[in-house]
Amino acid sequence: MPDERDLPFGVLAECYYRLESTSGRLDMISLLRDLLSRTPPDVIDKVVYLTLGRVAPEFVDLELGIGEKLALRAIAMASGMAESKVEAKYKELGDIGLVAEWAIQNRSVLAFLKEELTVNRVFNALVKIAKTSGPSSQDIKLKTLSGLLADAEPLEARYIMRIITEKLRLGVRDMTILDALAEAFLGGRQRREMLERKYNTYPDIGRIARVLAEKGEAGLEEIKVSLGVPIRPMLAQRLREASEILEKMGSRFLAEMKYDGERMQVHVWPDGRVEIFSRRLENITHPYPDVREGVREAFKGESAILDGEGVAFNPDTGELYPFQELMHRRRKYGVEEMMEKYPVVLFLFDLLYLNGEELIDRPLEERRRLLEHVIEESDRIKLAEGWLQEWTTEELEKRLELAVERGTEGLMIKDPASRYQAGVRGWSWVKYKRSYVSKMVEPVDLVAVGGFWGRGKRAGTYGALLLAVYDPGTDTFKTVCKMGTGFTDEQLAQLPEIFKEYVIEHRHPSVVSNIEADVWFVPAKVLEVIGDEITLSPVHTCAWGKVKPDAGLAIRFPRFTGRWRDDKSPQDATTEQEIVEMYREQLRIISEKR
Ligand code: ATP
């Protein structure tokens, strides 16, 4: 008898199959809405994680990703086929999901007592596989997986294998799920914004889905800022001139050093446990034991969520290193060695939670005062240097020079009365870097959505990439340039390997493009790009019709700076709106010069 508190896994497989052949975002949302509406609340969190290709929220360190070899062996075992036959098929198809589907379809062992797979069974088995470690772990993983496959229908096998090898690639992202949840439980997509606000302070979309399904809107009340659940970081707008800053922010504000490192959100538990989360909300505690220890010593309270920037420095001179050097620390092995070579100092600038109390709605001035109160500075843990005062244009310009001279990127301007707007790029924080000429000197972070095959020297690799900005309003990526410059020969040669796992057969549903790429990618990889200027474009879809009818905006002469922004998710890329602002700024400077 079917369990009313569970869902046949076949329902998911069927929905994934339909999602794969959909290229419209609205169709995707309605497929997901239908799925979530018919899912029993007891398993809706699991359904959400699985649909995102995971078994836990992103910030939980629970990696699936089993090796190819093991996956192929499990398929052979479940289907009764020789391993060599399965391997040969894999060479032919190149997709482990399709191989599993084919093998189960043609299996020689017939399971007479086949048990229907359910969401609970699949999910629990995947969690078991992810958690198993130790000497006999390979064996346990193999048995668990082949056990699942033995009971699977061919289509189910396809998706189980794609999930377990982290290649589900349905193109469903958190924002798409929020849209679907708003439609399923709150009466329409116009309510997504409200859900998004909750999600920004508690980005566990499975839990959000569950309370909504169980208790409706009222359930959201019980979700609160919590230790172990990273808050989405507050972000900054940018302005170029001191005079504009004074115009926008008034004359009294906080100007803080803008350090060039990695954003770190540090959670401290009453028992002294410390965990660090990145700008993308991944748990990055492991590579930074020095930061963990430093915070444990410097924090004089019971529990806290701290926001700051970790920066690598030269242990011989004390000089701050730029961001690239810090990236040596982001590794699994050799942590100790790198810790000596590239020690880190954490500059704290915010306090979001203290001793069990949420502080995000308190004014910055108060949060900063509390922060100063609970942190005893040391060599490794410092308060971000800042000045809260009345400013004039001249003073602010001078302070910027000082900041640049000290090896920081410039200043962060903050409204002392502002609340902490999680996940929002608002005007309460403004970046102020060196002054700019009319040309584009500041890099942008763009998402690769497609590729074009190279010729001549570039035969066999990509000759250019199709790059896009992000539009959070519609949750889509809009093209802004084609880039083939700035790569070293080595970087060029690596491109096919880097993009291999993101290649899809058709344009991704969230990509808006008038250009046909040779190869389409799932929007995933973010690159730092510098261009000459922003121009009107008859083809690119960025800001289409926004500054001129029937025209978009493009970046002219784009070059890769060599910096892969793996610390950014595609939704953290430069937004369409930012490009519009940069374009307007450019026009203003040009007209002033005349
Ligand atoms: P963004 O994070 O705004 O998308 P980005 O990663 O390219 O853009 P920047 O444009 O350099 O970064 O500026 C924002 C980042 O600056 C913050 O996310 C944070 O990591 C860093 N930062 C350094 N110093 C400070 C500070 N005092 N206050 C806030 N953020 C700071």
mmCIF file of N, CA, C and O in Angstrom, residues 424-489:
data_model
loop_
_atom_site.group_PDB
_atom_site.id
_atom_site.type_symbol
_atom_site.label_atom_id
_atom_site.label_comp_id
_atom_site.label_asym_id
_atom_site.label_seq_id
_atom_site.Cartn_x
_atom_site.Cartn_y
_atom_site.Cartn_z
ATOM 1 N N VAL A 424 21.193 41.515 -0.089
ATOM 2 C CA VAL A 424 20.718 42.631 -0.907
ATOM 3 C C VAL A 424 21.874 43.559 -1.272
ATOM 4 O O VAL A 424 22.724 43.868 -0.446
ATOM 5 N N ARG A 425 21.873 43.992 -2.534
ATOM 6 C CA ARG A 425 22.842 45.003 -2.946
ATOM 7 C C ARG A 425 22.118 46.337 -2.947
ATOM 8 O O ARG A 425 21.533 46.736 -3.932
ATOM 9 N N GLY A 426 22.125 46.983 -1.794
ATOM 10 C CA GLY A 426 21.367 48.226 -1.661
ATOM 11 C C GLY A 426 22.289 49.427 -1.552
ATOM 12 O O GLY A 426 23.500 49.304 -1.711
ATOM 13 N N TRP A 427 21.690 50.577 -1.251
ATOM 14 C CA TRP A 427 22.489 51.807 -1.172
ATOM 15 C C TRP A 427 22.966 52.105 0.245
ATOM 16 O O TRP A 427 23.487 53.179 0.505
ATOM 17 N N SER A 428 22.795 51.172 1.174
ATOM 18 C CA SER A 428 23.287 51.430 2.531
ATOM 19 C C SER A 428 24.787 51.177 2.618
ATOM 20 O O SER A 428 25.453 51.652 3.522
ATOM 21 N N TRP A 429 25.291 50.386 1.688
ATOM 22 C CA TRP A 429 26.735 50.168 1.581
ATOM 23 C C TRP A 429 27.151 50.570 0.170
ATOM 24 O O TRP A 429 26.506 50.154 -0.801
ATOM 25 N N VAL A 430 28.208 51.342 0.073
ATOM 26 C CA VAL A 430 28.680 51.766 -1.249
ATOM 27 C C VAL A 430 30.196 51.572 -1.338
ATOM 28 O O VAL A 430 30.929 51.944 -0.430
ATOM 29 N N LYS A 431 30.646 50.964 -2.434
ATOM 30 C CA LYS A 431 32.090 50.795 -2.627
ATOM 31 C C LYS A 431 32.648 52.066 -3.260
ATOM 32 O O LYS A 431 32.052 52.597 -4.195
ATOM 33 N N TYR A 432 33.753 52.488 -2.759
ATOM 34 C CA TYR A 432 34.396 53.676 -3.321
ATOM 35 C C TYR A 432 35.853 53.328 -3.551
ATOM 36 O O TYR A 432 36.633 53.189 -2.620
ATOM 37 N N LYS A 433 36.180 53.124 -4.829
ATOM 38 C CA LYS A 433 37.558 52.760 -5.154
ATOM 39 C C LYS A 433 38.230 53.955 -5.835
ATOM 40 O O LYS A 433 37.641 55.018 -5.941
ATOM 41 N N ARG A 434 39.427 53.798 -6.326
ATOM 42 C CA ARG A 434 40.142 54.855 -7.048
ATOM 43 C C ARG A 434 39.258 55.598 -8.044
ATOM 44 O O ARG A 434 38.308 55.036 -8.568
ATOM 45 N N SER A 435 39.631 56.822 -8.374
ATOM 46 C CA SER A 435 38.797 57.570 -9.316
ATOM 47 C C SER A 435 38.941 56.993 -10.719
ATOM 48 O O SER A 435 39.916 56.345 -11.047
ATOM 49 N N TYR A 436 37.941 57.249 -11.525
ATOM 50 C CA TYR A 436 37.873 56.575 -12.810
ATOM 51 C C TYR A 436 37.882 57.556 -13.958
ATOM 52 O O TYR A 436 37.412 58.670 -13.845
ATOM 53 N N VAL A 437 38.433 57.086 -15.060
ATOM 54 C CA VAL A 437 38.336 57.879 -16.270
ATOM 55 C C VAL A 437 37.108 57.394 -17.028
ATOM 56 O O VAL A 437 36.411 56.496 -16.573
ATOM 57 N N SER A 438 36.847 57.971 -18.192
ATOM 58 C CA SER A 438 35.607 57.602 -18.863
ATOM 59 C C SER A 438 35.626 56.152 -19.313
ATOM 60 O O SER A 438 34.617 55.522 -19.494
ATOM 61 N N LYS A 439 36.809 55.617 -19.494
ATOM 62 C CA LYS A 439 36.887 54.221 -19.938
ATOM 63 C C LYS A 439 36.565 53.284 -18.784
ATOM 64 O O LYS A 439 36.672 53.641 -17.632
ATOM 65 N N MET A 440 36.226 52.087 -19.161
ATOM 66 C CA MET A 440 35.898 51.102 -18.153
ATOM 67 C C MET A 440 37.204 50.555 -17.582
ATOM 68 O O MET A 440 37.966 49.915 -18.277
ATOM 69 N N VAL A 441 37.488 50.892 -16.331
ATOM 70 C CA VAL A 441 38.728 50.357 -15.770
ATOM 71 C C VAL A 441 38.442 49.312 -14.715
ATOM 72 O O VAL A 441 39.310 48.590 -14.287
ATOM 73 N N GLU A 442 37.185 49.264 -14.330
ATOM 74 C CA GLU A 442 36.851 48.295 -13.292
ATOM 75 C C GLU A 442 36.355 46.999 -13.918
ATOM 76 O O GLU A 442 35.512 47.028 -14.811
ATOM 77 N N PRO A 443 36.881 45.883 -13.473
ATOM 78 C CA PRO A 443 36.417 44.641 -14.079
ATOM 79 C C PRO A 443 34.981 44.294 -13.683
ATOM 80 O O PRO A 443 34.472 44.785 -12.684
ATOM 81 N N VAL A 444 34.365 43.458 -14.496
ATOM 82 C CA VAL A 444 33.038 42.934 -14.171
ATOM 83 C C VAL A 444 33.155 41.414 -14.064
ATOM 84 O O VAL A 444 34.108 40.831 -14.568
ATOM 85 N N ASP A 445 32.194 40.809 -13.412
ATOM 86 C CA ASP A 445 32.213 39.356 -13.255
ATOM 87 C C ASP A 445 31.087 38.769 -14.089
ATOM 88 O O ASP A 445 29.924 39.018 -13.803
ATOM 89 N N LEU A 446 31.443 38.022 -15.132
ATOM 90 C CA LEU A 446 30.438 37.540 -16.077
ATOM 91 C C LEU A 446 30.346 36.015 -16.076
ATOM 92 O O LEU A 446 31.313 35.320 -15.751
ATOM 93 N N VAL A 447 29.184 35.536 -16.475
ATOM 94 C CA VAL A 447 28.924 34.098 -16.457
ATOM 95 C C VAL A 447 29.057 33.531 -17.879
ATOM 96 O O VAL A 447 28.479 34.081 -18.816
ATOM 97 N N ALA A 448 29.797 32.443 -18.018
ATOM 98 C CA ALA A 448 29.926 31.812 -19.329
ATOM 99 C C ALA A 448 28.672 30.995 -19.597
ATOM 100 O O ALA A 448 28.312 30.108 -18.819
ATOM 101 N N VAL A 449 27.960 31.313 -20.698
ATOM 102 C CA VAL A 449 26.734 30.579 -21.019
ATOM 103 C C VAL A 449 26.856 29.771 -22.303
ATOM 104 O O VAL A 449 25.996 28.956 -22.626
ATOM 105 N N GLY A 450 27.948 30.013 -23.058
ATOM 106 C CA GLY A 450 28.140 29.259 -24.292
ATOM 107 C C GLY A 450 29.568 29.400 -24.791
ATOM 108 O O GLY A 450 30.335 30.205 -24.260
ATOM 109 N N GLY A 451 29.897 28.583 -25.791
ATOM 110 C CA GLY A 451 31.246 28.647 -26.337
ATOM 111 C C GLY A 451 31.223 28.541 -27.848
ATOM 112 O O GLY A 451 30.249 28.061 -28.446
ATOM 113 N N PHE A 452 32.301 29.033 -28.460
ATOM 114 C CA PHE A 452 32.457 28.949 -29.915
ATOM 115 C C PHE A 452 33.755 28.214 -30.193
ATOM 116 O O PHE A 452 34.783 28.531 -29.576
ATOM 117 N N TRP A 453 33.712 27.243 -31.103
ATOM 118 C CA TRP A 453 34.920 26.471 -31.382
ATOM 119 C C TRP A 453 35.974 27.337 -32.037
ATOM 120 O O TRP A 453 35.665 28.206 -32.859
ATOM 121 N N GLY A 454 37.243 27.096 -31.681
ATOM 122 C CA GLY A 454 38.338 27.885 -32.234
ATOM 123 C C GLY A 454 38.831 27.306 -33.545
ATOM 124 O O GLY A 454 38.477 26.189 -33.927
ATOM 125 N N ARG A 455 39.608 28.106 -34.249
ATOM 126 C CA ARG A 455 40.213 27.638 -35.492
ATOM 127 C C ARG A 455 41.712 27.820 -35.392
ATOM 128 O O ARG A 455 42.212 28.476 -34.484
ATOM 129 N N GLY A 456 42.428 27.275 -36.368
ATOM 130 C CA GLY A 456 43.887 27.435 -36.430
ATOM 131 C C GLY A 456 44.536 26.990 -35.140
ATOM 132 O O GLY A 456 44.335 25.864 -34.688
ATOM 133 N N LYS A 457 45.240 27.933 -34.512
ATOM 134 C CA LYS A 457 45.951 27.622 -33.273
ATOM 135 C C LYS A 457 44.997 27.165 -32.172
ATOM 136 O O LYS A 457 45.379 26.462 -31.244
ATOM 137 N N ARG A 458 43.753 27.597 -32.294
ATOM 138 C CA ARG A 458 42.788 27.261 -31.246
ATOM 139 C C ARG A 458 41.900 26.067 -31.606
ATOM 140 O O ARG A 458 40.886 25.833 -30.934
ATOM 141 N N ALA A 459 42.262 25.364 -32.663
ATOM 142 C CA ALA A 459 41.450 24.202 -33.040
ATOM 143 C C ALA A 459 41.439 23.215 -31.878
ATOM 144 O O ALA A 459 42.455 23.016 -31.209
ATOM 145 N N GLY A 460 40.305 22.633 -31.618
ATOM 146 C CA GLY A 460 40.219 21.635 -30.539
ATOM 147 C C GLY A 460 39.867 22.252 -29.202
ATOM 148 O O GLY A 460 39.569 21.561 -28.237
ATOM 149 N N THR A 461 39.890 23.577 -29.126
ATOM 150 C CA THR A 461 39.449 24.197 -27.877
ATOM 151 C C THR A 461 38.472 25.324 -28.240
ATOM 152 O O THR A 461 38.131 25.504 -29.399
ATOM 153 N N TYR A 462 38.015 26.045 -27.231
ATOM 154 C CA TYR A 462 37.112 27.140 -27.538
ATOM 155 C C TYR A 462 37.900 28.349 -28.019
ATOM 156 O O TYR A 462 38.949 28.659 -27.479
ATOM 157 N N GLY A 463 37.397 29.015 -29.029
ATOM 158 C CA GLY A 463 38.038 30.227 -29.505
ATOM 159 C C GLY A 463 37.491 31.441 -28.777
ATOM 160 O O GLY A 463 38.171 32.451 -28.624
ATOM 161 N N ALA A 464 36.249 31.341 -28.329
ATOM 162 C CA ALA A 464 35.646 32.449 -27.597
ATOM 163 C C ALA A 464 34.509 31.922 -26.732
ATOM 164 O O ALA A 464 33.972 30.849 -26.988
ATOM 165 N N LEU A 465 34.180 32.700 -25.724
ATOM 166 C CA LEU A 465 33.074 32.328 -24.839
ATOM 167 C C LEU A 465 31.962 33.376 -24.964
ATOM 168 O O LEU A 465 32.243 34.551 -25.211
ATOM 169 N N LEU A 466 30.742 32.924 -24.797
ATOM 170 C CA LEU A 466 29.617 33.855 -24.769
ATOM 171 C C LEU A 466 29.333 34.156 -23.292
ATOM 172 O O LEU A 466 29.109 33.238 -22.501
ATOM 173 N N LEU A 467 29.400 35.441 -22.943
ATOM 174 C CA LEU A 467 29.315 35.808 -21.527
ATOM 175 C C LEU A 467 28.053 36.610 -21.232
ATOM 176 O O LEU A 467 27.554 37.349 -22.085
ATOM 177 N N ALA A 468 27.580 36.459 -20.008
ATOM 178 C CA ALA A 468 26.302 37.081 -19.662
ATOM 179 C C ALA A 468 26.342 37.732 -18.288
ATOM 180 O O ALA A 468 27.151 37.373 -17.436
ATOM 181 N N VAL A 469 25.437 38.692 -18.104
ATOM 182 C CA VAL A 469 25.214 39.284 -16.784
ATOM 183 C C VAL A 469 23.985 38.607 -16.185
ATOM 184 O O VAL A 469 23.262 37.899 -16.878
ATOM 185 N N TYR A 470 23.746 38.872 -14.914
ATOM 186 C CA TYR A 470 22.594 38.271 -14.241
ATOM 187 C C TYR A 470 21.500 39.327 -14.053
ATOM 188 O O TYR A 470 21.801 40.475 -13.747
ATOM 189 N N ASP A 471 20.255 38.912 -14.259
ATOM 190 C CA ASP A 471 19.133 39.805 -13.960
ATOM 191 C C ASP A 471 18.300 39.169 -12.850
ATOM 192 O O ASP A 471 17.523 38.245 -13.102
ATOM 193 N N PRO A 472 18.469 39.640 -11.605
ATOM 194 C CA PRO A 472 17.779 38.989 -10.490
ATOM 195 C C PRO A 472 16.258 39.105 -10.601
ATOM 196 O O PRO A 472 15.541 38.241 -10.099
ATOM 197 N N GLY A 473 15.756 40.149 -11.253
ATOM 198 C CA GLY A 473 14.305 40.337 -11.363
ATOM 199 C C GLY A 473 13.644 39.163 -12.056
ATOM 200 O O GLY A 473 12.606 38.673 -11.622
ATOM 201 N N THR A 474 14.262 38.700 -13.147
ATOM 202 C CA THR A 474 13.656 37.598 -13.893
ATOM 203 C C THR A 474 14.432 36.300 -13.683
ATOM 204 O O THR A 474 14.101 35.277 -14.263
ATOM 205 N N ASP A 475 15.480 36.367 -12.876
ATOM 206 C CA ASP A 475 16.345 35.203 -12.626
ATOM 207 C C ASP A 475 16.877 34.636 -13.953
ATOM 208 O O ASP A 475 16.829 33.435 -14.183
ATOM 209 N N THR A 476 17.343 35.528 -14.825
ATOM 210 C CA THR A 476 17.877 35.070 -16.102
ATOM 211 C C THR A 476 19.262 35.662 -16.346
ATOM 212 O O THR A 476 19.671 36.618 -15.688
ATOM 213 N N PHE A 477 19.957 35.058 -17.312
ATOM 214 C CA PHE A 477 21.285 35.532 -17.690
ATOM 215 C C PHE A 477 21.193 36.103 -19.097
ATOM 216 O O PHE A 477 20.691 35.439 -20.003
ATOM 217 N N LYS A 478 21.662 37.349 -19.262
ATOM 218 C CA LYS A 478 21.529 38.013 -20.555
ATOM 219 C C LYS A 478 22.914 38.294 -21.128
ATOM 220 O O LYS A 478 23.787 38.801 -20.420
ATOM 221 N N THR A 479 23.084 38.013 -22.406
ATOM 222 C CA THR A 479 24.435 38.099 -22.975
ATOM 223 C C THR A 479 24.892 39.546 -23.076
ATOM 224 O O THR A 479 24.109 40.461 -23.322
ATOM 225 N N VAL A 480 26.208 39.715 -22.910
ATOM 226 C CA VAL A 480 26.770 41.072 -22.928
ATOM 227 C C VAL A 480 28.044 41.164 -23.770
ATOM 228 O O VAL A 480 28.455 42.240 -24.143
ATOM 229 N N CYS A 481 28.661 40.024 -24.084
ATOM 230 C CA CYS A 481 29.812 40.042 -25.003
ATOM 231 C C CYS A 481 30.260 38.618 -25.349
ATOM 232 O O CYS A 481 29.858 37.652 -24.711
ATOM 233 N N LYS A 482 31.089 38.594 -26.388
ATOM 234 C CA LYS A 482 31.770 37.370 -26.786
ATOM 235 C C LYS A 482 33.230 37.652 -26.492
ATOM 236 O O LYS A 482 33.739 38.708 -26.880
ATOM 237 N N MET A 483 33.895 36.765 -25.771
ATOM 238 C CA MET A 483 35.265 37.092 -25.374
ATOM 239 C C MET A 483 36.246 35.998 -25.796
ATOM 240 O O MET A 483 36.062 34.838 -25.469
ATOM 241 N N GLY A 484 37.278 36.397 -26.511
ATOM 242 C CA GLY A 484 38.306 35.420 -26.899
ATOM 243 C C GLY A 484 39.711 35.897 -26.559
ATOM 244 O O GLY A 484 40.694 35.271 -26.922
ATOM 245 N N THR A 485 39.797 37.013 -25.849
ATOM 246 C CA THR A 485 41.118 37.608 -25.573
ATOM 247 C C THR A 485 41.458 37.501 -24.096
ATOM 248 O O THR A 485 40.570 37.470 -23.253
ATOM 249 N N GLY A 486 42.763 37.528 -23.831
ATOM 250 C CA GLY A 486 43.207 37.585 -22.444
ATOM 251 C C GLY A 486 43.599 36.233 -21.882
ATOM 252 O O GLY A 486 44.151 36.153 -20.786
ATOM 253 N N PHE A 487 43.341 35.158 -22.642
ATOM 254 C CA PHE A 487 43.701 33.822 -22.146
ATOM 255 C C PHE A 487 45.160 33.511 -22.480
ATOM 256 O O PHE A 487 45.628 33.845 -23.574
ATOM 257 N N THR A 488 45.867 32.876 -21.585
ATOM 258 C CA THR A 488 47.187 32.348 -21.934
ATOM 259 C C THR A 488 46.946 31.065 -22.729
ATOM 260 O O THR A 488 45.834 30.516 -22.699
ATOM 261 N N ASP A 489 47.984 30.584 -23.426
ATOM 262 C CA ASP A 489 47.824 29.345 -24.193
ATOM 263 C C ASP A 489 47.387 28.206 -23.281
ATOM 264 O O ASP A 489 46.558 27.378 -23.647
#
